[in-house]
């Protein structure tokens, strides 16, 4: 029988392992050709936007960083404050303007801008105000950087990623929501803390909506490559499902606690988004749970909806979605979340 050789010369059975492991995404476009000059634009210079900017600068990822905000004085102040740190950072050109032309020829546009919820305001009304804001932001970014990848961080991130996709006209692989990448980091931290190991040695995913209806993939948890639940079952070590449920609840409540204590979240989301930017712009092809066009995956058939799934990220944006096994219960939770989001989207008129 003819054998298939991998690039290293090792003989493999005639199986398309990559084809079985990864699923192609819909409406995909190829990667932009690599450029020697990398430019990132951040829209919104609030606490989240500036945490992202600061983290990106320390990682020497961009040659140029452009900041956009509607408040000119604050914007100039933030730009100057970063520029004054030039002696302590890798060389990066930092520019800022209220005019979107400053974002021209960006490789990655990160949107953190969003309307603040007024006390007593409904979620739907807040969404309508954010859609109106995005109708100004997204077309301006597309005009200035038609080959860019859009990353949406503004909340509710799944719906606003869908809105950005519709307004941009971009193929779905070039519009990404930060999704549950941070939720998954919190999940990994809590498991690592529980087991007293390094969080980098923990593999675990939260998928679905970035919010209360997120889904914890318990079967995905491994420590040092060892799947935890199957290990416990093989060793006949008892564990209570309630313990798992409580860990997930803690993941959901983490952000609320931080907001209650300090007024906002910033540093963790800054590191999370910089982590995604690195995978994309350095073509790392790493797996991240991010908000992607989820229609067709795990029998989600309620319409065009963005939810977080483990996706491979590279220079073209979302390259593939990993075929991660999930239980019937997890799949049902995912589909229920998709229907809830779809009901809100249908009222937006986008």
mmCIF file of C-alpha atoms in Angstrom:
data_model
loop_
_atom_site.group_PDB
_atom_site.id
_atom_site.type_symbol
_atom_site.label_atom_id
_atom_site.label_comp_id
_atom_site.label_asym_id
_atom_site.label_seq_id
_atom_site.Cartn_x
_atom_site.Cartn_y
_atom_site.Cartn_z
ATOM 1 C CA UNK A 1 0.000 0.000 0.000
ATOM 2 C CA UNK A 2 1.288 3.473 -0.858
ATOM 3 C CA UNK A 3 2.469 5.320 2.207
ATOM 4 C CA UNK A 4 2.141 9.019 2.867
ATOM 5 C CA UNK A 5 5.289 10.790 3.960
ATOM 6 C CA UNK A 6 5.271 13.743 6.274
ATOM 7 C CA UNK A 7 7.837 16.571 5.763
ATOM 8 C CA UNK A 8 10.181 15.028 8.339
ATOM 9 C CA UNK A 9 10.307 11.773 6.367
ATOM 10 C CA UNK A 10 8.322 9.676 8.841
ATOM 11 C CA UNK A 11 5.990 7.133 7.244
ATOM 12 C CA UNK A 12 2.331 7.623 8.059
ATOM 13 C CA UNK A 13 -0.688 5.529 7.165
ATOM 14 C CA UNK A 14 -2.678 6.960 4.304
ATOM 15 C CA UNK A 15 -4.854 9.046 6.590
ATOM 16 C CA UNK A 16 -5.455 12.763 6.369
ATOM 17 C CA UNK A 17 -4.952 13.351 10.093
ATOM 18 C CA UNK A 18 -5.046 17.136 9.821
ATOM 19 C CA UNK A 19 -8.222 16.911 7.760
ATOM 20 C CA UNK A 20 -9.887 14.839 10.473
ATOM 21 C CA UNK A 21 -8.639 16.985 13.317
ATOM 22 C CA UNK A 22 -9.559 20.397 11.890
ATOM 23 C CA UNK A 23 -12.725 21.611 10.184
ATOM 24 C CA UNK A 24 -12.584 24.326 7.514
ATOM 25 C CA UNK A 25 -14.467 27.544 8.191
ATOM 26 C CA UNK A 26 -17.060 29.156 5.957
ATOM 27 C CA UNK A 27 -16.473 32.065 3.583
ATOM 28 C CA UNK A 28 -12.714 32.009 4.067
ATOM 29 C CA UNK A 29 -10.152 34.187 2.312
ATOM 30 C CA UNK A 30 -6.384 33.595 1.961
ATOM 31 C CA UNK A 31 -3.786 35.308 4.113
ATOM 32 C CA UNK A 32 -2.484 38.723 3.127
ATOM 33 C CA UNK A 33 1.118 38.580 1.903
ATOM 34 C CA UNK A 34 3.607 39.133 4.743
ATOM 35 C CA UNK A 35 4.895 42.672 5.169
ATOM 36 C CA UNK A 36 8.111 43.826 6.808
ATOM 37 C CA UNK A 37 6.170 46.622 8.538
ATOM 38 C CA UNK A 38 3.459 45.485 10.984
ATOM 39 C CA UNK A 39 0.814 47.998 12.040
ATOM 40 C CA UNK A 40 -1.831 47.545 14.717
ATOM 41 C CA UNK A 41 -4.681 49.980 15.380
ATOM 42 C CA UNK A 42 -6.672 50.155 18.615
ATOM 43 C CA UNK A 43 -10.077 51.812 18.573
ATOM 44 C CA UNK A 44 -10.990 53.079 22.033
ATOM 45 C CA UNK A 45 -8.443 54.247 24.609
ATOM 46 C CA UNK A 46 -10.312 53.372 27.779
ATOM 47 C CA UNK A 47 -8.915 51.055 30.427
ATOM 48 C CA UNK A 48 -9.141 47.985 28.181
ATOM 49 C CA UNK A 49 -7.735 49.654 25.078
ATOM 50 C CA UNK A 50 -4.744 51.044 26.942
ATOM 51 C CA UNK A 51 -4.031 47.763 28.727
ATOM 52 C CA UNK A 52 -3.915 46.116 25.294
ATOM 53 C CA UNK A 53 -1.665 48.884 23.934
ATOM 54 C CA UNK A 54 0.736 48.629 26.861
ATOM 55 C CA UNK A 55 0.959 44.847 26.590
ATOM 56 C CA UNK A 56 1.501 44.923 22.824
ATOM 57 C CA UNK A 57 4.325 47.450 23.181
ATOM 58 C CA UNK A 58 6.218 45.317 25.680
ATOM 59 C CA UNK A 59 6.000 42.298 23.355
ATOM 60 C CA UNK A 60 7.703 43.970 20.376
ATOM 61 C CA UNK A 61 4.971 42.819 18.008
ATOM 62 C CA UNK A 62 4.253 45.971 15.988
ATOM 63 C CA UNK A 63 6.381 48.515 14.161
ATOM 64 C CA UNK A 64 3.551 51.044 14.394
ATOM 65 C CA UNK A 65 0.673 51.444 16.839
ATOM 66 C CA UNK A 66 -2.254 53.738 15.991
ATOM 67 C CA UNK A 67 -4.766 54.870 18.611
ATOM 68 C CA UNK A 68 -8.238 56.240 17.831
ATOM 69 C CA UNK A 69 -10.743 57.747 20.246
ATOM 70 C CA UNK A 70 -13.508 60.339 20.209
ATOM 71 C CA UNK A 71 -11.945 62.327 23.106
ATOM 72 C CA UNK A 72 -9.002 64.283 21.654
ATOM 73 C CA UNK A 73 -7.419 65.460 24.921
ATOM 74 C CA UNK A 74 -7.429 62.037 26.569
ATOM 75 C CA UNK A 75 -6.220 60.481 23.327
ATOM 76 C CA UNK A 76 -3.236 62.842 23.041
ATOM 77 C CA UNK A 77 -2.436 62.347 26.717
ATOM 78 C CA UNK A 78 -2.386 58.552 26.342
ATOM 79 C CA UNK A 79 -0.219 58.804 23.211
ATOM 80 C CA UNK A 80 2.316 61.083 24.919
ATOM 81 C CA UNK A 81 2.406 58.905 28.021
ATOM 82 C CA UNK A 82 3.319 55.871 25.914
ATOM 83 C CA UNK A 83 5.798 57.803 23.769
ATOM 84 C CA UNK A 84 7.620 58.989 26.883
ATOM 85 C CA UNK A 85 8.415 55.345 27.696
ATOM 86 C CA UNK A 86 10.326 54.926 24.414
ATOM 87 C CA UNK A 87 13.673 54.510 26.162
ATOM 88 C CA UNK A 88 12.360 51.436 28.001
ATOM 89 C CA UNK A 89 10.554 49.724 25.124
ATOM 90 C CA UNK A 90 11.291 48.168 21.720
ATOM 91 C CA UNK A 91 11.188 50.818 18.994
ATOM 92 C CA UNK A 92 7.576 51.348 17.925
ATOM 93 C CA UNK A 93 6.052 54.375 16.210
ATOM 94 C CA UNK A 94 2.995 55.528 18.193
ATOM 95 C CA UNK A 95 0.412 57.777 16.552
ATOM 96 C CA UNK A 96 -3.074 58.912 17.555
ATOM 97 C CA UNK A 97 -6.003 60.780 16.051
ATOM 98 C CA UNK A 98 -9.755 61.146 16.179
ATOM 99 C CA UNK A 99 -9.628 60.632 12.392
ATOM 100 C CA UNK A 100 -9.663 57.022 11.188
ATOM 101 C CA UNK A 101 -7.208 57.818 8.407
ATOM 102 C CA UNK A 102 -4.488 57.287 11.029
ATOM 103 C CA UNK A 103 -5.309 53.557 10.886
ATOM 104 C CA UNK A 104 -4.490 53.295 7.166
ATOM 105 C CA UNK A 105 -2.812 50.059 6.055
ATOM 106 C CA UNK A 106 -3.234 48.311 9.395
ATOM 107 C CA UNK A 107 -2.640 44.580 9.600
ATOM 108 C CA UNK A 108 -4.862 44.215 12.668
ATOM 109 C CA UNK A 109 -7.598 46.528 13.947
ATOM 110 C CA UNK A 110 -8.659 45.942 17.554
ATOM 111 C CA UNK A 111 -12.007 47.474 18.549
ATOM 112 C CA UNK A 112 -12.575 48.099 22.259
ATOM 113 C CA UNK A 113 -14.935 51.074 21.947
ATOM 114 C CA UNK A 114 -18.470 50.652 23.195
ATOM 115 C CA UNK A 115 -21.319 52.502 24.834
ATOM 116 C CA UNK A 116 -21.577 52.241 28.622
ATOM 117 C CA UNK A 117 -24.776 50.785 30.029
ATOM 118 C CA UNK A 118 -27.011 53.344 31.715
ATOM 119 C CA UNK A 119 -28.528 52.216 35.048
ATOM 120 C CA UNK A 120 -31.876 50.569 34.297
ATOM 121 C CA UNK A 121 -31.146 50.325 30.561
ATOM 122 C CA UNK A 122 -32.165 47.107 28.817
ATOM 123 C CA UNK A 123 -29.559 44.936 27.118
ATOM 124 C CA UNK A 124 -31.368 45.400 23.807
ATOM 125 C CA UNK A 125 -31.258 49.196 24.023
ATOM 126 C CA UNK A 126 -27.544 49.102 24.852
ATOM 127 C CA UNK A 127 -27.029 46.834 21.836
ATOM 128 C CA UNK A 128 -28.832 49.303 19.563
ATOM 129 C CA UNK A 129 -26.528 52.100 20.767
ATOM 130 C CA UNK A 130 -23.452 49.957 20.180
ATOM 131 C CA UNK A 131 -24.655 49.009 16.694
ATOM 132 C CA UNK A 132 -25.025 52.722 15.908
ATOM 133 C CA UNK A 133 -21.451 53.241 17.128
ATOM 134 C CA UNK A 134 -20.157 50.328 15.054
ATOM 135 C CA UNK A 135 -21.861 51.754 11.945
ATOM 136 C CA UNK A 136 -19.389 54.644 12.263
ATOM 137 C CA UNK A 137 -16.330 52.640 13.291
ATOM 138 C CA UNK A 138 -16.320 49.558 11.060
ATOM 139 C CA UNK A 139 -16.834 51.164 7.610
ATOM 140 C CA UNK A 140 -14.108 53.698 8.445
ATOM 141 C CA UNK A 141 -11.671 50.912 9.334
ATOM 142 C CA UNK A 142 -12.558 48.956 6.190
ATOM 143 C CA UNK A 143 -12.000 52.018 3.999
ATOM 144 C CA UNK A 144 -8.602 52.715 5.571
ATOM 145 C CA UNK A 145 -7.412 49.087 5.841
ATOM 146 C CA UNK A 146 -9.276 46.842 3.385
ATOM 147 C CA UNK A 147 -6.891 43.912 3.972
ATOM 148 C CA UNK A 148 -6.860 44.069 7.770
ATOM 149 C CA UNK A 149 -8.087 41.500 10.261
ATOM 150 C CA UNK A 150 -10.743 42.851 12.629
ATOM 151 C CA UNK A 151 -10.665 41.789 16.266
ATOM 152 C CA UNK A 152 -13.664 42.785 18.373
ATOM 153 C CA UNK A 153 -13.236 43.108 22.132
ATOM 154 C CA UNK A 154 -16.262 45.324 22.901
ATOM 155 C CA UNK A 155 -19.107 43.613 24.755
ATOM 156 C CA UNK A 156 -21.388 41.811 24.175
ATOM 157 C CA UNK A 157 -18.532 40.490 22.063
ATOM 158 C CA UNK A 158 -20.319 37.681 20.194
ATOM 159 C CA UNK A 159 -23.141 39.840 18.862
ATOM 160 C CA UNK A 160 -20.857 42.791 18.096
ATOM 161 C CA UNK A 161 -18.479 40.492 16.201
ATOM 162 C CA UNK A 162 -21.440 39.426 14.065
ATOM 163 C CA UNK A 163 -22.353 43.110 13.580
ATOM 164 C CA UNK A 164 -18.770 43.954 12.586
ATOM 165 C CA UNK A 165 -18.719 41.064 10.111
ATOM 166 C CA UNK A 166 -21.942 42.214 8.468
ATOM 167 C CA UNK A 167 -20.867 45.871 8.325
ATOM 168 C CA UNK A 168 -17.369 45.097 7.037
ATOM 169 C CA UNK A 169 -18.234 42.777 4.173
ATOM 170 C CA UNK A 170 -15.065 40.849 5.074
ATOM 171 C CA UNK A 171 -14.862 37.069 4.787
ATOM 172 C CA UNK A 172 -15.662 35.431 8.115
ATOM 173 C CA UNK A 173 -12.086 34.316 8.797
ATOM 174 C CA UNK A 174 -10.953 37.964 8.994
ATOM 175 C CA UNK A 175 -13.443 38.991 11.705
ATOM 176 C CA UNK A 176 -12.695 37.549 15.129
ATOM 177 C CA UNK A 177 -14.117 38.175 18.585
ATOM 178 C CA UNK A 178 -11.866 37.896 21.644
ATOM 179 C CA UNK A 179 -14.589 35.562 22.913
ATOM 180 C CA UNK A 180 -13.766 33.102 25.687
ATOM 181 C CA UNK A 181 -9.976 33.271 25.373
ATOM 182 C CA UNK A 182 -9.877 35.127 28.699
ATOM 183 C CA UNK A 183 -12.591 32.913 30.236
ATOM 184 C CA UNK A 184 -10.434 29.909 29.360
ATOM 185 C CA UNK A 185 -7.402 31.555 30.964
ATOM 186 C CA UNK A 186 -9.414 32.060 34.152
ATOM 187 C CA UNK A 187 -10.527 28.434 33.925
ATOM 188 C CA UNK A 188 -6.922 27.250 33.583
ATOM 189 C CA UNK A 189 -5.825 29.444 36.500
ATOM 190 C CA UNK A 190 -8.506 28.073 38.816
ATOM 191 C CA UNK A 191 -7.718 24.458 37.908
ATOM 192 C CA UNK A 192 -3.983 25.123 38.302
ATOM 193 C CA UNK A 193 -4.589 26.787 41.657
ATOM 194 C CA UNK A 194 -6.715 23.833 42.763
ATOM 195 C CA UNK A 195 -3.980 21.346 41.773
ATOM 196 C CA UNK A 196 -1.019 23.580 42.713
ATOM 197 C CA UNK A 197 0.583 23.477 39.252
ATOM 198 C CA UNK A 198 1.599 26.079 36.685
ATOM 199 C CA UNK A 199 -1.383 27.340 34.637
ATOM 200 C CA UNK A 200 0.705 26.998 31.462
ATOM 201 C CA UNK A 201 0.706 23.228 31.995
ATOM 202 C CA UNK A 202 -3.104 23.144 32.109
ATOM 203 C CA UNK A 203 -5.105 22.704 28.888
ATOM 204 C CA UNK A 204 -8.802 23.544 29.263
ATOM 205 C CA UNK A 205 -11.476 25.305 27.212
ATOM 206 C CA UNK A 206 -14.508 27.430 27.878
ATOM 207 C CA UNK A 207 -16.571 27.763 24.686
ATOM 208 C CA UNK A 208 -19.873 29.304 23.600
ATOM 209 C CA UNK A 209 -21.050 32.748 24.644
ATOM 210 C CA UNK A 210 -18.666 35.070 26.435
ATOM 211 C CA UNK A 211 -21.004 35.410 29.375
ATOM 212 C CA UNK A 212 -23.249 33.569 31.765
ATOM 213 C CA UNK A 213 -24.198 30.820 29.293
ATOM 214 C CA UNK A 214 -20.614 29.800 28.499
ATOM 215 C CA UNK A 215 -19.877 26.070 28.330
ATOM 216 C CA UNK A 216 -17.009 24.391 30.182
ATOM 217 C CA UNK A 217 -15.513 21.453 28.257
ATOM 218 C CA UNK A 218 -14.618 19.172 31.139
ATOM 219 C CA UNK A 219 -13.306 16.417 28.884
ATOM 220 C CA UNK A 220 -10.788 18.907 27.434
ATOM 221 C CA UNK A 221 -8.961 19.377 30.743
ATOM 222 C CA UNK A 222 -5.458 17.958 30.832
ATOM 223 C CA UNK A 223 -2.453 18.669 33.024
ATOM 224 C CA UNK A 224 0.961 17.922 31.572
ATOM 225 C CA UNK A 225 -0.776 16.062 28.754
ATOM 226 C CA UNK A 226 -2.766 13.825 31.135
ATOM 227 C CA UNK A 227 -6.584 14.032 30.674
ATOM 228 C CA UNK A 228 -7.799 14.672 34.214
ATOM 229 C CA UNK A 229 -11.293 13.161 34.262
ATOM 230 C CA UNK A 230 -10.356 9.948 32.464
ATOM 231 C CA UNK A 231 -7.317 9.645 34.748
ATOM 232 C CA UNK A 232 -9.541 9.888 37.830
ATOM 233 C CA UNK A 233 -11.968 7.329 36.389
ATOM 234 C CA UNK A 234 -9.193 4.853 35.549
ATOM 235 C CA UNK A 235 -7.776 5.197 39.045
ATOM 236 C CA UNK A 236 -11.318 4.973 40.464
ATOM 237 C CA UNK A 237 -10.808 8.244 42.293
ATOM 238 C CA UNK A 238 -14.157 9.759 43.210
ATOM 239 C CA UNK A 239 -14.938 13.383 42.449
ATOM 240 C CA UNK A 240 -18.128 15.375 42.774
ATOM 241 C CA UNK A 241 -19.700 16.987 39.748
ATOM 242 C CA UNK A 242 -20.693 19.867 42.015
ATOM 243 C CA UNK A 243 -16.991 20.709 42.386
ATOM 244 C CA UNK A 244 -16.724 21.090 38.611
ATOM 245 C CA UNK A 245 -19.884 23.181 38.459
ATOM 246 C CA UNK A 246 -18.561 25.486 41.161
ATOM 247 C CA UNK A 247 -15.292 26.016 39.287
ATOM 248 C CA UNK A 248 -17.269 27.048 36.194
ATOM 249 C CA UNK A 249 -19.424 29.393 38.280
ATOM 250 C CA UNK A 250 -16.259 30.977 39.620
ATOM 251 C CA UNK A 251 -15.027 31.501 36.056
ATOM 252 C CA UNK A 252 -18.287 33.288 35.177
ATOM 253 C CA UNK A 253 -18.163 35.412 38.337
ATOM 254 C CA UNK A 254 -14.474 36.370 38.061
ATOM 255 C CA UNK A 255 -15.101 39.457 35.951
ATOM 256 C CA UNK A 256 -17.979 40.609 38.150
ATOM 257 C CA UNK A 257 -15.745 40.372 41.223
ATOM 258 C CA UNK A 258 -12.928 42.353 39.605
ATOM 259 C CA UNK A 259 -15.371 45.037 38.441
ATOM 260 C CA UNK A 260 -16.915 45.246 41.889
ATOM 261 C CA UNK A 261 -13.490 45.606 43.532
ATOM 262 C CA UNK A 262 -11.635 47.944 41.148
ATOM 263 C CA UNK A 263 -14.385 49.251 38.872
ATOM 264 C CA UNK A 264 -13.314 47.591 35.617
ATOM 265 C CA UNK A 265 -11.232 44.765 34.135
ATOM 266 C CA UNK A 266 -8.140 45.604 32.124
ATOM 267 C CA UNK A 267 -4.860 43.739 32.625
ATOM 268 C CA UNK A 268 -6.067 40.188 31.992
ATOM 269 C CA UNK A 269 -7.945 41.198 28.843
ATOM 270 C CA UNK A 270 -4.866 43.153 27.734
ATOM 271 C CA UNK A 271 -2.707 40.031 27.948
ATOM 272 C CA UNK A 272 -5.440 37.917 26.347
ATOM 273 C CA UNK A 273 -5.799 40.146 23.294
ATOM 274 C CA UNK A 274 -2.034 40.561 22.914
ATOM 275 C CA UNK A 275 -1.800 36.762 23.027
ATOM 276 C CA UNK A 276 -4.293 36.529 20.146
ATOM 277 C CA UNK A 277 -2.534 39.281 18.187
ATOM 278 C CA UNK A 278 0.786 37.436 18.491
ATOM 279 C CA UNK A 279 -0.702 34.187 17.173
ATOM 280 C CA UNK A 280 -2.232 36.006 14.204
ATOM 281 C CA UNK A 281 0.541 38.365 13.157
ATOM 282 C CA UNK A 282 3.376 35.911 13.780
ATOM 283 C CA UNK A 283 1.415 33.151 11.992
ATOM 284 C CA UNK A 284 1.766 30.875 15.008
ATOM 285 C CA UNK A 285 -1.235 28.651 14.123
ATOM 286 C CA UNK A 286 -2.010 28.188 17.806
ATOM 287 C CA UNK A 287 -5.425 27.085 19.081
ATOM 288 C CA UNK A 288 -7.493 29.709 20.897
ATOM 289 C CA UNK A 289 -11.172 29.713 21.917
ATOM 290 C CA UNK A 290 -12.373 32.817 20.050
ATOM 291 C CA UNK A 291 -15.670 34.022 18.656
ATOM 292 C CA UNK A 292 -16.074 32.750 15.087
ATOM 293 C CA UNK A 293 -18.921 32.131 12.679
ATOM 294 C CA UNK A 294 -20.224 28.998 14.379
ATOM 295 C CA UNK A 295 -23.010 28.032 11.986
ATOM 296 C CA UNK A 296 -22.729 24.372 11.015
ATOM 297 C CA UNK A 297 -20.490 23.353 13.881
ATOM 298 C CA UNK A 298 -21.964 21.032 16.549
ATOM 299 C CA UNK A 299 -25.304 21.158 14.691
ATOM 300 C CA UNK A 300 -25.788 24.896 15.235
ATOM 301 C CA UNK A 301 -28.369 25.652 12.566
ATOM 302 C CA UNK A 302 -30.392 28.601 13.907
ATOM 303 C CA UNK A 303 -28.745 31.089 11.540
ATOM 304 C CA UNK A 304 -25.543 33.108 11.252
ATOM 305 C CA UNK A 305 -24.209 33.429 14.769
ATOM 306 C CA UNK A 306 -20.782 33.973 16.326
ATOM 307 C CA UNK A 307 -19.736 31.894 19.330
ATOM 308 C CA UNK A 308 -16.388 30.852 20.756
ATOM 309 C CA UNK A 309 -14.934 27.580 19.510
ATOM 310 C CA UNK A 310 -11.314 26.379 19.650
ATOM 311 C CA UNK A 311 -9.865 27.847 16.455
ATOM 312 C CA UNK A 312 -6.462 27.815 14.807
ATOM 313 C CA UNK A 313 -5.208 31.380 14.310
ATOM 314 C CA UNK A 314 -2.624 32.533 11.799
ATOM 315 C CA UNK A 315 -1.852 35.264 9.281
ATOM 316 C CA UNK A 316 -5.189 34.758 7.507
ATOM 317 C CA UNK A 317 -7.101 35.111 10.776
ATOM 318 C CA UNK A 318 -9.179 32.040 11.614
ATOM 319 C CA UNK A 319 -7.638 29.160 9.682
ATOM 320 C CA UNK A 320 -9.656 26.187 10.928
ATOM 321 C CA UNK A 321 -11.861 25.144 13.835
ATOM 322 C CA UNK A 322 -10.703 22.147 15.825
ATOM 323 C CA UNK A 323 -13.071 19.172 15.890
ATOM 324 C CA UNK A 324 -13.090 19.006 19.680
ATOM 325 C CA UNK A 325 -15.349 16.244 21.030
ATOM 326 C CA UNK A 326 -18.158 17.560 23.221
ATOM 327 C CA UNK A 327 -20.881 15.746 25.117
ATOM 328 C CA UNK A 328 -24.557 15.805 24.134
ATOM 329 C CA UNK A 329 -25.248 18.019 27.150
ATOM 330 C CA UNK A 330 -22.503 20.489 26.169
ATOM 331 C CA UNK A 331 -23.734 20.559 22.557
ATOM 332 C CA UNK A 332 -27.272 21.286 23.715
ATOM 333 C CA UNK A 333 -26.019 24.126 25.922
ATOM 334 C CA UNK A 334 -24.080 25.521 22.954
ATOM 335 C CA UNK A 335 -27.128 25.400 20.672
ATOM 336 C CA UNK A 336 -29.319 27.003 23.354
ATOM 337 C CA UNK A 337 -26.822 29.834 23.705
ATOM 338 C CA UNK A 338 -26.777 30.292 19.921
ATOM 339 C CA UNK A 339 -30.577 30.575 19.830
ATOM 340 C CA UNK A 340 -30.574 33.218 22.584
ATOM 341 C CA UNK A 341 -27.987 35.302 20.726
ATOM 342 C CA UNK A 342 -29.866 34.838 17.452
ATOM 343 C CA UNK A 343 -33.074 36.178 18.997
ATOM 344 C CA UNK A 344 -31.287 39.391 19.979
ATOM 345 C CA UNK A 345 -29.560 39.716 16.602
ATOM 346 C CA UNK A 346 -32.853 39.507 14.757
ATOM 347 C CA UNK A 347 -34.005 42.639 16.590
ATOM 348 C CA UNK A 348 -30.994 44.706 15.540
ATOM 349 C CA UNK A 349 -31.811 45.088 11.848
ATOM 350 C CA UNK A 350 -28.205 44.626 10.692
#
